Amino acid sequence: MSLSGSGTKESAGTVVAAHGSVVDIRFSPGDLPAIGEAVDILPEGAPRIVAEIQLHADETTVRAVALASTAGLRRGTPARATGDPVRVPVGEAVLGRLLNAVGDPMDDQPAFTEDVPRKPIHGAAPTLAEQSGKLSIFHTGIKVIDLLAPLVKGGKAAMFGGAGVGKTVLIMELIRTTKEHHSGISVFAGIGERSREGHELMLELRGSGVMERTALIFGQMNECPGARWRAGLSALAIAEHFRDEAHDNVLLLVDNVYRLVQAGGEISGLLGRIPSQVGYQPTLSSEIAEFEERIASVPGAAITSIQAVYVPADDFTDPAVAEIFTHLDSSIVLSRDMASEGLYPAIDPLASSSSLLDPRIVGAEHYRTAQDVRKAITHYRDLQRIIAILGIEELSASDRLVVARARRLVRFLTQPFMVTTAFTGKPGRTVELEATLAGCRAILAGETDDWAESSLYMVGDLDEARERETAAEAVAR
């Protein structure tokens, strides 16, 4: 978008047609607002409807996408071009608040005053010269992520998975651990998610004391596609303000990027664009790039983004999923098979990856341990079909040893979360990277060969597993 928010003159228009979320507005000849500009539609006796101009239908008519419901909207309703793009409130005033896609409060608290700064939701990504080239690992305290798919400050990571495999729970845990271990601001964008999930997130943030340093922007599942389409950019504008003006490190959490793509597809169809492969909008690549490329670090501050991505029908070759993959530093893949076995977080240790898992970045010891863990689990999965048909007794002694250690590694990489304590009764654990590496090396070296697999399941570090094993032995005696 080329609009910079300089505030050109306002012009008046009239609604001439409404097609769902797409509204045609007529202006005087020669007074047509620019594409990307915000228009306030002013129905009598009802709240204003903010719309964003997407195309010029003819010399006097623009076609705009409404960012709120158009139910009951009539022809002849007055409209006013603002001369600016959609602008949302930013700064300290938005912390602890729940906003919609256009920055209006949704939390029954007072509206923002006129002195609160506002920022356009459209903006340019930092140039290569402006970005910071420094790589700093972002530790999460979650064993399998820190070991096999490490995150970087100022980078982008996404969690891919179908419905019900634990994406939202993982996002909530990351908000909590960020508050405890990383100073900075959290901005959460809820795009097309259920009201229940948003309510649970609010309660969790308030209960954990994180809410006062978090801004929440929601375009919920029941809202119009325009609101879902722009909620992510609104959250990004708030995060950019904290990075560029306040020089704070920002954690941008997005749940769910795929819903942003879906909303864009709905808008594209309403605008009459011819769909591309698998029915997606022809602008799929540019829409994802417009969002993802603005997430970057600059000297002194960074936006680190962790995103949930729904995978339709568990098909990772879906065009939208494949396009999102291309922008990421770390990919965390959640497995339905692991979730069905109760192995939480259900992160697939083989499918998950990170461009940062390099000995020059994480160190030789971390890299070697991660590769050895992957090698053992890969060998175990290669043998699973044979085990299912013939039984483990038919394997060679060396293969049986590898299988036993790989099963213990998989269980050691499970972990109880703080945010699930109320449901499971198990206190959550945050594990330092050194403890994760030490535990994996001990298992690979055979120090736990005589332990029960259950001793390693849902624990923090190896010391906790050792205590559980010792207790189990005492009971057995």
XYZ file of C-alpha atoms in Angstrom:
477
model
C 0.000 0.000 0.000
C 1.311 3.411 -0.940
C -0.733 5.484 1.505
C 1.412 6.978 4.207
C -1.282 8.440 6.431
C -0.526 12.049 5.548
C -4.198 12.982 5.847
C -5.509 14.192 2.479
C -8.839 16.042 2.383
C -12.004 14.198 3.299
C -14.712 13.659 0.665
C -18.361 12.665 1.013
C -20.056 9.804 -0.787
C -23.159 7.609 -0.794
C -23.620 3.834 -0.609
C -25.122 2.564 -3.891
C -24.836 -1.212 -3.400
C -23.877 -3.795 -0.775
C -22.823 -7.336 -1.665
C -22.201 -8.982 1.689
C -18.987 -7.442 2.985
C -18.303 -5.592 -0.279
C -19.855 -2.131 -0.577
C -20.036 0.174 -3.608
C -19.824 3.888 -2.759
C -20.381 6.763 -5.192
C -18.405 10.015 -4.923
C -18.483 13.222 -6.902
C -16.618 13.169 -10.238
C -12.936 13.962 -9.715
C -13.251 13.374 -5.966
C -12.512 9.637 -5.905
C -10.500 8.462 -2.848
C -7.342 6.394 -3.329
C -7.145 2.607 -3.198
C -6.243 1.512 0.337
C -7.949 4.503 1.913
C -10.397 4.040 4.786
C -14.021 5.070 4.418
C -16.434 5.614 7.311
C -19.964 4.485 6.451
C -22.435 6.258 8.737
C -25.788 4.425 9.023
C -28.447 6.370 10.917
C -28.821 5.236 14.526
C -26.067 2.614 14.251
C -22.292 2.524 14.795
C -20.031 3.580 11.939
C -18.725 0.885 9.606
C -15.086 1.203 8.578
C -14.347 -0.009 5.050
C -11.163 -0.158 2.977
C -11.211 0.741 -0.719
C -10.010 -2.100 -2.935
C -10.790 -0.952 -6.501
C -12.256 1.837 -8.617
C -15.337 0.446 -10.367
C -15.753 3.500 -12.624
C -15.115 7.278 -12.665
C -17.395 7.911 -9.679
C -17.690 4.583 -7.817
C -15.299 2.723 -5.531
C -15.625 -0.823 -4.221
C -14.673 -1.231 -0.577
C -14.417 -4.124 1.881
C -16.267 -3.518 5.143
C -14.380 -4.407 8.328
C -17.619 -4.834 10.304
C -21.006 -6.398 9.627
C -23.101 -4.705 6.927
C -26.396 -6.233 8.111
C -29.185 -3.696 7.611
C -27.086 -1.338 5.479
C -29.181 0.573 2.928
C -28.577 2.349 -0.340
C -28.215 6.051 0.168
C -26.358 5.728 3.475
C -23.798 8.542 3.726
C -20.086 7.712 3.707
C -16.975 9.778 4.336
C -13.492 9.102 2.948
C -10.973 9.768 5.701
C -7.970 10.562 3.518
C -5.914 7.940 5.403
C -5.559 4.175 5.579
C -7.175 2.362 8.493
C -5.344 3.564 11.617
C -5.240 1.770 14.971
C -4.235 3.050 18.431
C -0.683 2.168 19.511
C 1.574 2.641 22.506
C 1.176 2.008 26.222
C -2.564 2.723 26.083
C -3.287 -0.542 24.220
C -1.525 -2.780 26.756
C -3.983 -4.817 28.766
C -6.732 -4.053 26.235
C -8.799 -6.163 23.861
C -9.324 -4.550 20.436
C -11.059 -5.381 17.187
C -9.532 -5.136 13.709
C -9.989 -1.353 13.474
C -8.671 -0.671 16.977
C -11.972 -0.140 18.791
C -12.138 -1.570 22.355
C -14.049 -4.833 22.900
C -13.422 -5.150 26.646
C -16.109 -2.842 28.114
C -13.410 -0.357 29.139
C -13.421 3.333 28.109
C -12.715 4.261 24.497
C -9.296 5.660 23.630
C -8.874 9.400 23.968
C -7.867 11.677 21.105
C -4.287 12.020 22.391
C -3.551 8.282 21.947
C -1.246 7.938 18.903
C -2.515 5.996 15.904
C -0.624 4.183 13.175
C -1.672 2.970 9.694
C -2.087 -0.805 9.468
C -0.243 -0.826 6.136
C 3.479 -0.214 6.096
C 6.719 -1.175 4.426
C 9.000 -3.886 5.736
C 12.399 -2.718 7.063
C 14.952 -2.595 4.265
C 17.871 -5.010 4.345
C 20.138 -2.157 5.424
C 17.841 -1.349 8.351
C 17.576 -4.906 9.642
C 19.853 -6.349 12.278
C 22.068 -9.238 11.205
C 22.704 -10.418 14.763
C 21.381 -13.890 15.599
C 20.305 -14.459 19.189
C 18.561 -17.668 20.252
C 15.108 -17.264 21.787
C 14.840 -19.925 24.502
C 11.294 -21.125 25.219
C 11.860 -23.605 28.049
C 10.063 -26.266 25.956
C 12.502 -29.147 25.494
C 11.627 -30.392 22.031
C 11.532 -26.869 20.533
C 14.796 -25.680 22.081
C 16.558 -28.913 21.074
C 15.313 -29.610 17.550
C 13.678 -26.405 16.223
C 15.320 -23.470 18.041
C 13.837 -20.017 17.597
C 15.702 -16.770 16.976
C 14.912 -13.281 18.247
C 13.504 -11.330 15.346
C 12.633 -14.516 13.484
C 9.444 -16.263 12.446
C 8.335 -19.665 13.658
C 5.091 -21.447 12.901
C 3.295 -24.405 14.404
C 1.592 -26.520 11.767
C -1.150 -28.970 12.626
C -4.720 -30.019 12.012
C -7.607 -29.429 14.384
C -7.229 -30.553 17.977
C -3.492 -31.311 18.150
C -2.569 -28.525 20.593
C -1.607 -25.382 18.637
C -3.496 -22.922 20.838
C -2.288 -24.508 24.090
C 1.292 -24.224 22.847
C 0.734 -20.537 21.987
C -0.635 -19.871 25.480
C 2.340 -21.607 27.100
C 4.756 -19.540 25.029
C 3.087 -16.310 26.195
C 3.587 -17.370 29.799
C 7.218 -18.444 29.412
C 8.022 -15.256 27.497
C 6.704 -13.159 30.381
C 8.897 -15.111 32.832
C 12.128 -15.310 30.823
C 12.131 -12.465 28.255
C 11.475 -8.827 28.963
C 9.290 -7.112 26.417
C 5.791 -6.798 25.046
C 3.420 -9.495 23.783
C 0.924 -8.768 21.018
C -1.633 -11.475 20.274
C -3.594 -11.585 17.017
C -6.599 -13.908 17.129
C -7.659 -14.424 13.511
C -10.784 -16.456 12.835
C -10.635 -18.349 16.108
C -13.497 -19.440 18.345
C -14.905 -17.115 20.997
C -14.302 -19.861 23.573
C -10.574 -19.880 22.837
C -10.374 -16.107 23.115
C -12.178 -16.188 26.466
C -9.854 -18.916 27.797
C -6.832 -16.911 26.670
C -8.084 -13.783 28.457
C -8.636 -15.710 31.703
C -5.200 -17.338 31.454
C -3.420 -14.023 30.818
C -5.192 -12.322 33.705
C -4.541 -15.240 36.036
C -0.836 -15.367 35.228
C -0.236 -11.601 35.526
C 0.766 -11.258 31.862
C -2.182 -9.181 30.711
C -0.728 -5.792 31.656
C 2.111 -6.273 29.113
C -0.045 -7.784 26.368
C -2.257 -6.292 23.663
C -4.990 -8.507 22.194
C -6.455 -7.948 18.732
C -9.279 -10.235 17.641
C -11.101 -10.851 14.392
C -13.228 -13.754 15.553
C -14.698 -16.635 13.593
C -18.204 -15.142 13.634
C -17.061 -11.769 12.289
C -17.103 -10.647 8.675
C -14.181 -11.650 6.425
C -12.888 -8.061 6.310
C -12.298 -8.048 10.077
C -10.494 -11.386 9.938
C -8.499 -10.219 6.925
C -7.112 -7.098 8.615
C -6.791 -8.167 12.283
C -3.273 -9.491 11.640
C -2.089 -6.228 10.064
C -3.575 -4.246 12.954
C -1.638 -6.363 15.460
C 1.491 -5.962 13.347
C 1.145 -2.156 13.348
C 0.977 -2.180 17.166
C 4.025 -4.450 17.374
C 5.985 -2.238 14.951
C 5.296 0.818 17.095
C 6.801 -0.833 20.171
C 9.803 -1.991 18.130
C 10.504 1.262 16.268
C 9.350 3.966 18.700
C 9.725 2.404 22.166
C 12.638 0.101 21.150
C 11.071 -2.828 23.000
C 11.443 -6.468 22.068
C 8.031 -7.734 20.970
C 6.606 -11.240 20.834
C 3.916 -11.356 18.132
C 1.674 -14.393 18.473
C -0.784 -15.207 15.709
C -3.553 -17.772 15.927
C -4.272 -18.594 13.118
C -2.477 -17.504 9.940
C -4.457 -19.921 7.769
C -7.667 -18.118 8.771
C -6.138 -14.903 7.422
C -5.630 -16.665 4.097
C -9.200 -17.981 4.195
C -10.589 -14.499 4.845
C -8.556 -13.174 1.903
C -10.071 -15.894 -0.263
C -13.591 -14.862 0.738
C -12.829 -11.216 -0.048
C -11.268 -12.153 -3.380
C -14.403 -14.036 -4.394
C -16.666 -11.141 -3.391
C -14.508 -8.782 -5.456
C -14.966 -11.040 -8.494
C -11.367 -12.168 -8.904
C -10.754 -15.438 -10.741
C -9.422 -18.030 -8.250
C -6.098 -19.791 -8.738
C -5.068 -23.345 -7.762
C -7.317 -25.230 -5.313
C -9.666 -22.232 -5.254
C -7.298 -19.859 -3.439
C -7.159 -16.175 -4.291
C -4.722 -15.148 -7.068
C -3.053 -12.761 -4.600
C -2.179 -15.548 -2.119
C 1.604 -15.091 -2.285
C 1.541 -11.295 -2.045
C -0.952 -11.290 0.865
C 1.209 -13.657 2.920
C 4.382 -11.727 2.013
C 2.769 -8.381 2.955
C 2.234 -9.776 6.449
C 5.337 -11.924 6.993
C 8.062 -9.645 5.618
C 7.265 -6.844 8.079
C 8.232 -9.160 10.958
C 11.931 -8.445 11.428
C 14.566 -7.225 13.868
C 16.276 -3.840 13.748
C 19.280 -2.735 15.816
C 18.198 -2.547 19.439
C 14.792 -4.242 19.146
C 13.079 -7.133 17.433
C 9.673 -8.574 16.620
C 9.749 -12.318 17.199
C 6.716 -14.061 15.769
C 5.252 -17.429 16.672
C 2.284 -18.402 14.556
C -0.216 -21.220 14.533
C -1.102 -22.565 11.092
C -4.085 -24.846 10.563
C -3.324 -27.571 8.017
C -6.505 -28.516 6.122
C -7.076 -32.289 6.135
C -3.496 -32.657 7.464
C -2.292 -31.963 3.890
C 1.073 -30.203 4.086
C 1.153 -29.808 0.288
C -1.785 -27.383 0.433
C -0.747 -24.208 -1.502
C -1.400 -21.858 1.438
C 0.568 -24.017 3.880
C 3.433 -24.428 1.399
C 3.563 -20.656 0.819
C 3.711 -19.881 4.549
C 6.592 -22.381 4.921
C 8.770 -20.276 2.617
C 8.852 -17.293 5.031
C 9.847 -19.128 8.207
C 13.029 -19.627 10.203
C 11.598 -22.490 12.262
C 8.800 -24.928 11.445
C 7.170 -26.831 14.304
C 4.969 -29.648 13.034
C 2.373 -31.153 15.349
C 1.525 -34.813 14.831
C -1.934 -36.284 15.232
C -0.422 -39.733 15.829
C 1.636 -38.416 18.752
C -1.379 -36.591 20.170
C -3.415 -39.812 20.027
C -0.678 -41.529 22.081
C -0.774 -38.772 24.701
C 2.713 -37.520 23.816
C 2.333 -33.792 24.500
C 3.445 -31.387 23.203
C 2.674 -33.448 20.101
C 5.619 -31.989 18.159
C 7.027 -34.332 15.530
C 10.809 -34.418 16.184
C 11.586 -35.426 12.593
C 9.239 -33.186 10.622
C 10.061 -30.082 12.710
C 13.086 -28.092 11.612
C 14.942 -24.825 11.978
C 17.441 -22.985 9.806
C 19.212 -22.059 13.059
C 20.152 -25.621 13.926
C 23.686 -24.993 12.740
C 26.858 -25.660 14.746
C 28.048 -22.099 14.029
C 24.929 -20.715 15.733
C 23.891 -23.155 18.456
C 27.316 -24.716 19.061
C 28.785 -28.084 18.157
C 27.481 -29.894 21.238
C 23.856 -28.839 20.739
C 24.018 -29.653 17.025
C 25.546 -33.077 17.594
C 23.037 -33.981 20.311
C 20.090 -32.927 18.111
C 21.397 -34.966 15.189
C 21.925 -38.040 17.382
C 18.394 -37.734 18.776
C 16.946 -37.463 15.277
C 19.023 -40.411 14.066
C 17.801 -42.659 16.896
C 14.136 -41.717 16.412
C 14.422 -42.124 12.618
C 15.838 -45.634 13.060
C 13.032 -46.488 15.486
C 10.336 -45.317 13.051
C 11.945 -47.295 10.239
C 11.607 -50.417 12.386
C 8.052 -49.769 13.605
C 6.410 -51.635 10.732
C 8.587 -54.688 11.369
C 7.828 -54.498 15.082
C 4.080 -54.288 14.383
C 4.178 -57.406 12.177
C 6.797 -59.627 13.786
C 7.273 -58.214 17.265
C 10.287 -56.539 18.853
C 11.815 -59.932 19.751
C 12.661 -60.525 16.080
C 15.017 -57.529 15.965
C 18.740 -57.830 16.482
C 20.173 -56.923 19.888
C 21.577 -53.647 18.564
C 18.246 -52.677 16.987
C 16.372 -53.480 20.185
C 18.753 -51.214 22.081
C 18.204 -48.351 19.624
C 14.431 -48.809 19.835
C 14.480 -48.789 23.646
C 16.537 -45.594 23.781
C 14.477 -43.880 21.068
C 11.249 -44.624 22.954
C 12.784 -43.130 26.082
C 13.886 -40.049 24.136
C 10.375 -39.525 22.755
C 8.940 -39.715 26.263
C 11.619 -37.476 27.741
C 10.726 -34.803 25.175
C 7.165 -34.660 26.529
C 6.520 -31.976 29.105
C 3.664 -30.756 31.339
C 2.645 -27.140 30.683
C 1.799 -24.423 33.157
C -1.405 -23.566 31.298
C -2.731 -27.137 31.493
C -2.172 -27.612 35.234
C -5.842 -26.924 36.012
C -6.912 -29.708 33.624
C -4.219 -32.349 34.221
C -3.333 -31.750 37.865
C 0.361 -31.888 36.910
C 2.436 -28.791 37.678
C 4.044 -27.313 34.573
C 7.759 -27.420 33.872
C 10.142 -25.007 32.176
C 13.466 -26.634 31.284
C 16.796 -24.944 30.566
C 18.550 -25.935 27.355
C 21.565 -27.328 29.255
C 19.288 -29.687 31.203
C 17.600 -30.838 27.983
C 20.945 -31.572 26.323
C 22.264 -33.375 29.412
C 19.142 -35.547 29.625
C 19.248 -36.522 25.946
C 22.943 -37.351 26.088
C 22.389 -39.527 29.179
C 19.605 -41.466 27.441
C 21.709 -41.926 24.277
C 24.649 -43.111 26.427
C 22.501 -45.818 28.025
C 22.271 -44.394 31.539
C 18.500 -44.948 31.581
C 18.388 -48.356 29.875
C 17.185 -50.010 33.092
C 14.573 -47.364 33.869
C 10.871 -47.734 33.174
C 9.730 -45.639 30.220
C 7.028 -44.103 32.418
C 9.712 -42.515 34.598
C 10.683 -40.263 31.681
C 7.141 -39.379 30.630
C 5.881 -35.854 31.375
C 8.855 -34.712 33.453
C 11.125 -31.677 33.401
C 14.807 -32.555 33.579
C 16.526 -35.924 34.103
C 16.848 -35.365 37.853
C 13.062 -35.369 38.173
C 12.894 -38.576 36.136
C 15.537 -40.134 38.377
C 13.519 -39.264 41.470
C 10.432 -40.830 39.923
C 12.356 -44.012 39.063
C 13.808 -44.227 42.564
C 10.350 -43.818 44.082
C 8.931 -46.518 41.807
C 11.721 -48.931 42.794
C 11.058 -48.254 46.481
C 7.377 -49.054 46.043
C 8.226 -52.246 44.135
C 10.458 -53.431 46.966
